[in-house]
Short mmCIF file of C-alpha atoms in Angstrom, two decimals:
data_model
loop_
_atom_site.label_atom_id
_atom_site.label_comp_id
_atom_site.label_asym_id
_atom_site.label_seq_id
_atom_site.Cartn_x
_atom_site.Cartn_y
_atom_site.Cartn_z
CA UNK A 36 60.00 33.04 -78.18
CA UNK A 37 61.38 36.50 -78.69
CA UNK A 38 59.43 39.34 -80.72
CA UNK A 39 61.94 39.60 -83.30
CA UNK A 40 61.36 35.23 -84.11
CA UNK A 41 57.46 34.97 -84.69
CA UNK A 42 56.86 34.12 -87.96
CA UNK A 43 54.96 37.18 -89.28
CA UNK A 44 52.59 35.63 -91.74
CA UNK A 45 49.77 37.71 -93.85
CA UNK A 46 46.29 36.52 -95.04
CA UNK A 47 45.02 37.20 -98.61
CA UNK A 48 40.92 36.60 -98.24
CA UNK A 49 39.03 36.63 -95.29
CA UNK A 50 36.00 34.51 -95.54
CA UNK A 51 35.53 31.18 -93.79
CA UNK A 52 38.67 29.66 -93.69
CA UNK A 53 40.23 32.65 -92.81
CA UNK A 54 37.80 33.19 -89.70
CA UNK A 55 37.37 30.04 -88.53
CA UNK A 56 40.90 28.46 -88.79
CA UNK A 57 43.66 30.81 -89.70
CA UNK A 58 43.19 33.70 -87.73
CA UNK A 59 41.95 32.42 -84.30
CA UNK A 60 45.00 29.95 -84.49
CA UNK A 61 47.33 32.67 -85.45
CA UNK A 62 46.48 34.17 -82.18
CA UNK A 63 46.29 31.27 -79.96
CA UNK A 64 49.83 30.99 -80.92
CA UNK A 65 50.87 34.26 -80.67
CA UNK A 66 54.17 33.35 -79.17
CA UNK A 67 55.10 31.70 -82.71
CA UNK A 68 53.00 33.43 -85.14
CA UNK A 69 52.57 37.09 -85.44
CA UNK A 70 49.34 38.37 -87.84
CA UNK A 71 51.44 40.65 -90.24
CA UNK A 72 48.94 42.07 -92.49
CA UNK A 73 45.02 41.07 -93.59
CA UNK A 74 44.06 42.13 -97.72
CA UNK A 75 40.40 41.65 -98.52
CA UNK A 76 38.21 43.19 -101.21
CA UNK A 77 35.70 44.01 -98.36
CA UNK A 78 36.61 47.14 -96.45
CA UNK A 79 33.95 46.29 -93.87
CA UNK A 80 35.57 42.80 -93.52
CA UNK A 81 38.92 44.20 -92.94
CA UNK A 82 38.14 46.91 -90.76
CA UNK A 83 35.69 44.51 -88.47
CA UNK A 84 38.54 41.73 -88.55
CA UNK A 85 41.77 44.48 -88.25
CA UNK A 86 40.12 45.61 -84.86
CA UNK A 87 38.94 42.10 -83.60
CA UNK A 88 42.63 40.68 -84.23
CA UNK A 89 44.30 43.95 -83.34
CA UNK A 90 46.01 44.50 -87.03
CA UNK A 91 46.45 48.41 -87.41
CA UNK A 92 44.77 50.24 -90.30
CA UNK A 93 48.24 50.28 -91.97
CA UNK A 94 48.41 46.62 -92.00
CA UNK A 95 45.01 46.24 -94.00
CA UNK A 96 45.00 45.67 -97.31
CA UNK A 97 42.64 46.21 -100.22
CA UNK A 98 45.29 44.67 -102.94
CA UNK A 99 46.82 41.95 -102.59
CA UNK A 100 49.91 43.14 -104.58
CA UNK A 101 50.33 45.50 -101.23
CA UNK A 102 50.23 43.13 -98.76
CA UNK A 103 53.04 41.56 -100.83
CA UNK A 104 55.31 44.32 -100.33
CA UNK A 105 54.48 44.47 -96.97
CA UNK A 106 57.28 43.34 -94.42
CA UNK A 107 55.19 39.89 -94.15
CA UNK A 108 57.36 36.86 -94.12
CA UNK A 109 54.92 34.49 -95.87
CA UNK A 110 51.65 34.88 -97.19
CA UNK A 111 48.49 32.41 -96.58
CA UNK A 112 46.20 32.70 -100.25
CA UNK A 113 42.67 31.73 -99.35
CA UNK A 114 40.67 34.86 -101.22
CA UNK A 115 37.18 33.64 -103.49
CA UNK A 116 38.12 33.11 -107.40
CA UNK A 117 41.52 31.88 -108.55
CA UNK A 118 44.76 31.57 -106.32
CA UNK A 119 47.62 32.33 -108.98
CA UNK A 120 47.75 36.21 -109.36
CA UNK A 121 48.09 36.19 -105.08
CA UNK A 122 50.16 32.90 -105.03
CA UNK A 123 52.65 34.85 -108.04
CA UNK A 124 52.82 37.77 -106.05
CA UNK A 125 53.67 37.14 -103.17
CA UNK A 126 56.51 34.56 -104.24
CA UNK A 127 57.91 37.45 -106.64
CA UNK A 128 58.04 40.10 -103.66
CA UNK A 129 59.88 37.03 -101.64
CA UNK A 130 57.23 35.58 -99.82
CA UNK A 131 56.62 31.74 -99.04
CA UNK A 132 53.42 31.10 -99.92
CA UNK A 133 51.02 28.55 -98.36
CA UNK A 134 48.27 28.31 -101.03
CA UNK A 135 44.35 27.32 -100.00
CA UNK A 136 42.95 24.33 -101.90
CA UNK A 137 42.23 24.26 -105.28
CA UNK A 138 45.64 25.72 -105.71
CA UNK A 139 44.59 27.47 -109.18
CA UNK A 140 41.94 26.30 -112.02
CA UNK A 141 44.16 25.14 -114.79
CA UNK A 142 47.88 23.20 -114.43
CA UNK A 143 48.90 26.50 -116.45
CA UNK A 144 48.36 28.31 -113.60
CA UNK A 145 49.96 26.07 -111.23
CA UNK A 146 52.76 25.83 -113.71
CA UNK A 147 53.14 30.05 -113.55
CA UNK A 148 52.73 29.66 -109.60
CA UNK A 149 55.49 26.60 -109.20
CA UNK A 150 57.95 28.67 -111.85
CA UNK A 151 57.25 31.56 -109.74
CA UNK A 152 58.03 30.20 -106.04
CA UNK A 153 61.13 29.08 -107.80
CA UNK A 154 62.49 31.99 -109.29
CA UNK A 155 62.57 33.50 -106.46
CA UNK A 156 64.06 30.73 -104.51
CA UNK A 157 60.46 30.49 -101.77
CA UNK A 158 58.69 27.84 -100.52
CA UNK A 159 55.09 27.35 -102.20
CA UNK A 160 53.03 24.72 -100.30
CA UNK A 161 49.54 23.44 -100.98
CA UNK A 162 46.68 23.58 -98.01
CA UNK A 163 46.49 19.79 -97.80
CA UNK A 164 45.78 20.31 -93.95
CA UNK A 165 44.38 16.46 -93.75
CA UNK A 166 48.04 15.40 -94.83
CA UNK A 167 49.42 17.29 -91.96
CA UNK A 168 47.07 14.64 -89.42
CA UNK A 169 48.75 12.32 -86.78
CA UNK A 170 45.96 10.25 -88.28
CA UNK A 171 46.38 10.48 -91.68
CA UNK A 172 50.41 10.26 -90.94
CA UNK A 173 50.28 7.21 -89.42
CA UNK A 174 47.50 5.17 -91.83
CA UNK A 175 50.33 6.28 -94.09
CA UNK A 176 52.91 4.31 -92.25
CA UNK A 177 50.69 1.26 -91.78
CA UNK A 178 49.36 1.32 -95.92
CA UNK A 179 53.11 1.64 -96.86
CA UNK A 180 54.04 -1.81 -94.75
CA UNK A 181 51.12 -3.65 -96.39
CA UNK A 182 51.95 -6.46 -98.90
CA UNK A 183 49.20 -7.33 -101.48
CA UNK A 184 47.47 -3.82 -101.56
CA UNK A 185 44.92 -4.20 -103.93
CA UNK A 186 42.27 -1.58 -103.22
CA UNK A 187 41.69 1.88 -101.71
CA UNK A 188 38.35 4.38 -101.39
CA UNK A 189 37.23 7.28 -101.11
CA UNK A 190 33.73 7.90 -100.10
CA UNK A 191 33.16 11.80 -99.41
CA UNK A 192 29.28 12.79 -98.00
CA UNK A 193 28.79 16.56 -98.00
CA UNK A 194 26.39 18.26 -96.48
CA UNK A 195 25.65 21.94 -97.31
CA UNK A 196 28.82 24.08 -95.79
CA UNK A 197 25.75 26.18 -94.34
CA UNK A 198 24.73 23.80 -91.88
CA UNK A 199 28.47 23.75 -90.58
CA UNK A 200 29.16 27.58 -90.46
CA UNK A 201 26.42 28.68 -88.28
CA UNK A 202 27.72 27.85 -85.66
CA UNK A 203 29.99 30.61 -86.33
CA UNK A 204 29.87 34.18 -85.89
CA UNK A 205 31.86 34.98 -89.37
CA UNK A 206 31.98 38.43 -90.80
CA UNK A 207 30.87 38.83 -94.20
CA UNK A 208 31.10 41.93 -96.16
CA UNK A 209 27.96 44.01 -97.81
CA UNK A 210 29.80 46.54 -99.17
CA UNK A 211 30.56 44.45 -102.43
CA UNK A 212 28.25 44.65 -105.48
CA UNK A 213 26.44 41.25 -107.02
CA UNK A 214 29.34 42.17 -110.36
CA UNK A 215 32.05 41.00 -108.26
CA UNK A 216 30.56 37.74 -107.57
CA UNK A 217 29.14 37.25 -111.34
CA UNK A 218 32.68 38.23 -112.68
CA UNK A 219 34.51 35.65 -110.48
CA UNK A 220 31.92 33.39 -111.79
CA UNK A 221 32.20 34.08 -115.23
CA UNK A 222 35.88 33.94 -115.24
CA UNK A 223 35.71 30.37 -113.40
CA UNK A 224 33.09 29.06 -116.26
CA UNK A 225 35.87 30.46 -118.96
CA UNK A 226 38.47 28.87 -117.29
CA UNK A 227 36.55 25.46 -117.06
CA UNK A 228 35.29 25.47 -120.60
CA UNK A 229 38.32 26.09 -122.25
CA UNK A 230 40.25 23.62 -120.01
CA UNK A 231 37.82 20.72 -121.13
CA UNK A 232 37.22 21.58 -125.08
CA UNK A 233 34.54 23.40 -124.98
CA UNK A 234 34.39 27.30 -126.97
CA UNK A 235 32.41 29.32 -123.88
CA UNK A 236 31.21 28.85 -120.43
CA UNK A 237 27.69 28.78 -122.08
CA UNK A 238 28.35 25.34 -124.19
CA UNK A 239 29.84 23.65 -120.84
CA UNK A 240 27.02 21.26 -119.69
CA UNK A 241 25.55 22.48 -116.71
CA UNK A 242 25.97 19.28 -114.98
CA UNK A 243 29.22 18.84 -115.80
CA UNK A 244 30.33 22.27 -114.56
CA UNK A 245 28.90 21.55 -111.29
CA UNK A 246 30.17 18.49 -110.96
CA UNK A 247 33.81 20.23 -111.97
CA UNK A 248 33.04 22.46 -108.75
CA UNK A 249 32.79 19.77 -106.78
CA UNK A 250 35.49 17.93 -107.60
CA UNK A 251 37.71 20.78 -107.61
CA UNK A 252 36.83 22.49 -104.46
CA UNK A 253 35.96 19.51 -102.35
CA UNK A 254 37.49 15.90 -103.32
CA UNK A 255 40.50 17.94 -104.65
CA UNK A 256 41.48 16.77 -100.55
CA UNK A 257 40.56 12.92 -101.36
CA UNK A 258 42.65 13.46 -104.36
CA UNK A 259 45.71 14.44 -102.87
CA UNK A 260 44.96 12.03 -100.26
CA UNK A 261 45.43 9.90 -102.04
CA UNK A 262 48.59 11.11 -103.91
CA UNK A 263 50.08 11.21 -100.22
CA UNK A 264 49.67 7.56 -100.51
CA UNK A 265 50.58 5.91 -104.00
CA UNK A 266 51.63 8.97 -106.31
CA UNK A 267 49.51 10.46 -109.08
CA UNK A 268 47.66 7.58 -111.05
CA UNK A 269 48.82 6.00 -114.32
CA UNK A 270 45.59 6.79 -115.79
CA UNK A 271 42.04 7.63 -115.19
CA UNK A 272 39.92 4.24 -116.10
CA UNK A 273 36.82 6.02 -115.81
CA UNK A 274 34.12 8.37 -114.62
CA UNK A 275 30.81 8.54 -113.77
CA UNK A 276 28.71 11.98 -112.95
CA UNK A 277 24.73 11.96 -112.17
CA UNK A 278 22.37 13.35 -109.93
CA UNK A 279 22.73 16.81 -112.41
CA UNK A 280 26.17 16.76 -111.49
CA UNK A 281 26.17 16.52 -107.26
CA UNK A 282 27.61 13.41 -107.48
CA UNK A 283 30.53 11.71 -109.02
CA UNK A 284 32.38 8.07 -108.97
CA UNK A 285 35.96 8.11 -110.76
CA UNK A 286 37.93 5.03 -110.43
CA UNK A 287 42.01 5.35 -111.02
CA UNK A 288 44.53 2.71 -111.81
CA UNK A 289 48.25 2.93 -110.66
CA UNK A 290 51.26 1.58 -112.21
CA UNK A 291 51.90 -1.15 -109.18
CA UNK A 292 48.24 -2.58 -110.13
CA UNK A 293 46.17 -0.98 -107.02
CA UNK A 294 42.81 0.36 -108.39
CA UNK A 295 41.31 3.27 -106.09
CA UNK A 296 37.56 4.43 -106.24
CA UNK A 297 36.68 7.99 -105.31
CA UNK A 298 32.91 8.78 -104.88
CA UNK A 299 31.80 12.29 -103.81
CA UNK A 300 28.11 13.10 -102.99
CA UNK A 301 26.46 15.88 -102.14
CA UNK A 302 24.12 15.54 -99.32
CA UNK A 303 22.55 19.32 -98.56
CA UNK A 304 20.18 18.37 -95.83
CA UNK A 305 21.92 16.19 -94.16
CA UNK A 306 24.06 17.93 -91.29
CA UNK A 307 26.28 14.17 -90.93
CA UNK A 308 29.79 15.03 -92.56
CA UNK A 309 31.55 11.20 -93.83
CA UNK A 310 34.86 11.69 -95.47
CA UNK A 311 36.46 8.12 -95.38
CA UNK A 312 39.88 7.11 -96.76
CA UNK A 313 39.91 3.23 -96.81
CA UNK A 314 43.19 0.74 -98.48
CA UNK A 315 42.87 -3.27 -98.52
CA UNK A 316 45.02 -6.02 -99.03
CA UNK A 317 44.28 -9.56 -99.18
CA UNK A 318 44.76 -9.90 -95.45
CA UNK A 319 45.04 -6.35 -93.98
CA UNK A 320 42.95 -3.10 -94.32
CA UNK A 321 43.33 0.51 -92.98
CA UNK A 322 40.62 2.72 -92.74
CA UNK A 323 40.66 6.92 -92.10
CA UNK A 324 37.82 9.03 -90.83
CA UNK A 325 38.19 12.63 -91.67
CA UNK A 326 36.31 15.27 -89.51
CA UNK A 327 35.32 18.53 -92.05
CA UNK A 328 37.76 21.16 -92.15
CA UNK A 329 35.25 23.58 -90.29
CA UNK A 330 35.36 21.58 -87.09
CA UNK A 331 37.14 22.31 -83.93
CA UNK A 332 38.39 19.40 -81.77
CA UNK A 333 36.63 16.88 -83.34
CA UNK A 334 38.85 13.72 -83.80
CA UNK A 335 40.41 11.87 -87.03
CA UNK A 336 40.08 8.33 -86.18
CA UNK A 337 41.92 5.27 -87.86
CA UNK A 338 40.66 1.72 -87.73
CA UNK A 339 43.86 -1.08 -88.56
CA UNK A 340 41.98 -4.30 -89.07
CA UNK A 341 43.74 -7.82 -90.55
CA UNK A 342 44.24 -11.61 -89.71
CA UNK A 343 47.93 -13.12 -88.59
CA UNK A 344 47.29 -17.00 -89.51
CA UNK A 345 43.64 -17.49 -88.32
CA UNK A 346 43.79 -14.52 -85.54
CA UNK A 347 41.76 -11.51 -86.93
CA UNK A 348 42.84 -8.86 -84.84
CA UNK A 349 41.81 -4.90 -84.62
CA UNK A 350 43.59 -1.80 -83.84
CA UNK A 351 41.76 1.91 -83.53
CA UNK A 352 43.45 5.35 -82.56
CA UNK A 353 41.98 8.48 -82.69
CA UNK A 354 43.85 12.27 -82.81
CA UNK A 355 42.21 15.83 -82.05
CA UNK A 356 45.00 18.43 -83.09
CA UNK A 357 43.99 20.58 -85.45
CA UNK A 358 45.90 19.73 -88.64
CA UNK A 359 45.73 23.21 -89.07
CA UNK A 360 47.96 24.22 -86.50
CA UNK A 361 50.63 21.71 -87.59
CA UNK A 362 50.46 22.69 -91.84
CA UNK A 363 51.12 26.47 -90.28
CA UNK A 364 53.99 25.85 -88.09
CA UNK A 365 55.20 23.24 -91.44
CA UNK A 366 55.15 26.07 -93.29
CA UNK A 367 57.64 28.10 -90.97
CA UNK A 368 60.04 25.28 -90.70
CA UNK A 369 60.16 25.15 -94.33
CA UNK A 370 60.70 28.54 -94.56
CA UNK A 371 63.00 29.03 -91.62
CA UNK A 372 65.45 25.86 -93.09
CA UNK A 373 64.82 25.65 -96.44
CA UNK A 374 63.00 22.34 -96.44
CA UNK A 375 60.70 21.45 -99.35
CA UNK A 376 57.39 21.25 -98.00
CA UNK A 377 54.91 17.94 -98.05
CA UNK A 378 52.19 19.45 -100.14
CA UNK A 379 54.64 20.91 -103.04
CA UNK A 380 53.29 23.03 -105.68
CA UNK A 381 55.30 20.82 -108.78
CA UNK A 382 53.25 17.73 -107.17
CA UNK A 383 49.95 19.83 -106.42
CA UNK A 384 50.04 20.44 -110.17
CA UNK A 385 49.31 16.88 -110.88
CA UNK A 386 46.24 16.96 -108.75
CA UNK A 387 44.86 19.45 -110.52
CA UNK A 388 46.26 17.95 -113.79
CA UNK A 389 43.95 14.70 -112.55
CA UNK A 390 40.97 16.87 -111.86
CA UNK A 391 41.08 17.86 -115.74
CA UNK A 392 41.40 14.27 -116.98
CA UNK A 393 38.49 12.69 -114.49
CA UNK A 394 36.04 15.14 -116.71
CA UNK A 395 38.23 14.55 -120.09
CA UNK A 396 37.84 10.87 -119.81
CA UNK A 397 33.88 11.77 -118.78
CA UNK A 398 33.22 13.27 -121.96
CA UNK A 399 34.97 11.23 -124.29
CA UNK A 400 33.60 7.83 -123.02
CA UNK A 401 29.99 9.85 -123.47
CA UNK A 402 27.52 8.09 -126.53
#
């Protein structure tokens, strides 16, 4: 492919993600992809990742508002703290946008972010990378043929991210003070308080913050999992939070009758990652296993199980490209033809719309 037709694409935040899957896979396909621009609030990070990626000085970026104006053709938002001042930007200097998950904190935001993208006539897409899987593409295929769906699951195991990342050389930045942290912090707990009723940070129940963290920065995926499959839910039927808050149950009923259970645990010690995606009818059932998002190469694997007459029979495929890869060069299509992408920001809304009412229905059905 010809210099002047790689997709020039810059990345607000350089942390994890960043390091481990954007950037390396920007340059292993260098003949689609060209790294545009890097904005972090970490000097050392940028100047340590600028030279190990080969992005000049001029194409560093301490503001994200800068990188924006930069010649980039589409922005990836994956910076610590909220995504909609980035995600706004960049759609209102004519950027498409391809937004890290949690999108933003509140559906306000995401409404600002969606009104934004559209304004200016961009794509903004939602990194859903698991809905971008061969795996998770075809279980899709098979759920939608199955009559008598009754069921689906979610069980999510999490082990501390640490054990995961240390595998990793990753750059991290000491030239930030322990304020910038705090304040990101404080202005989550705001944000979280006032979104569930409550008049500061400091009244939120501590268990019920941490379980909003969760929820919002982990099974947000399960959740829009899911919406890949039936829609957003009719209604949250209820939710359940204990273990101070590191685990949750929510169960959600749909319109066509299905009931789904999502349960999310956290699981520190435990290096074993489970992330399971499971939908059962009365004579057919499709199940999804979900490597983390920090893995390289390891495969999503789909078991099809079900009886024709008295035959049970069983099906199993497995898939190693890195979903990744595929939401990056989704994004460029979109952009290129003027597609609307899979993970929309208008539907991503709802997500985060359902992440508010698993913790509203919480605290209302509390004695």
């Amino acid at each position: 492919m010809a210099e002047r037709e790689r997709f020039r694409v810059g990345i607000v935040g350089c942390g994890a993600i960043a390091q481990i899957q954007y950037l390396p896979l920007l340059r292993e396909m260098a003949g689609e992809f060209e790294i545009g621009g890097l904005c972090d609030v970490s000097g050392e990070v940028l100047d340590t990742l600028g030279e190990r990626y080969g992005v000049p000085p001029a194409r560093r970026f301490g503001d994200f508002r800068a990188l924006a104006a930069s010649d980039v053709e589409a922005v990836v938002v994956c910076n610590s703290g909220s995504h909609a001042a980035p995600s706004i930007a960049a759609a209102a200097a004519g950027k498409h946008v391809l937004v890290e998950k949690p999108m933003c904190t509140t559906p306000e935001e995401g409404a600002a972010m969606v009104a934004a993208a559209e304004r200016a006539g961009v794509s903004l897409m939602v990194g859903y990378m698991k809905r971008h899987d061969p795996g998770y593409r075809w279980a899709a295929e098979c759920v939608a043929q199955m009559a008598d769906l009754r069921w689906a699951e979610v069980r999510h195991l999490h082990p501390d991210n640490g054990l995961h990342l240390a595998r990793f050389d990753l750059v991290r930045g000491s030239d930030l003070p322990f304020s910038a942290r705090a304040e990101l912090d404080a202005e989550y707990g705001a944000a979280v308080a006032q979104m569930l009723g409550f008049e500061t940070a400091a009244a939120l129940p501590a268990a019920v913050r941490r379980a909003f963290f969760w929820v919002h920065n982990s099974m947000i995926h399960d959740l829009g999992n899911l919406h890949g499959l039936f829609g957003p839910p009719e209604r949250v039927v209820g939710t359940e939070i204990w273990a101070d808050g590191n685990a949750i149950t929510t169960t959600l009923a749909y319109s066509t009758g299905l009931r789904a259970t999502c349960t999310w645990v956290d699981l520190p010690a435990l290096p074993a990652f489970e992330e399971t995606l499971a939908a059962y009818g009365s004579r057919e059932r499709v199940r999804v296993s979900f490597p983390t998002g920090f893995s390289i190469g390891s495969p999503t694997t789909v078991v099809r199980e079900g009886v024709d007459e008295t035959q049970p029979w069983r099906e199993e495929r497995s898939w190693q490209e890195n979903p990744f890869a595929l939401e990056l060069r989704h994004l460029r299509d979109c952009a290129r033809t003027g597609a609307a992408p899979a993970n929309d920001g208008r539907a991503a809304v709802r997500d985060i719309e359902l992440v508010r009412d698993l913790f509203l229905t919480y605290l209302g059905d509390r004695p």
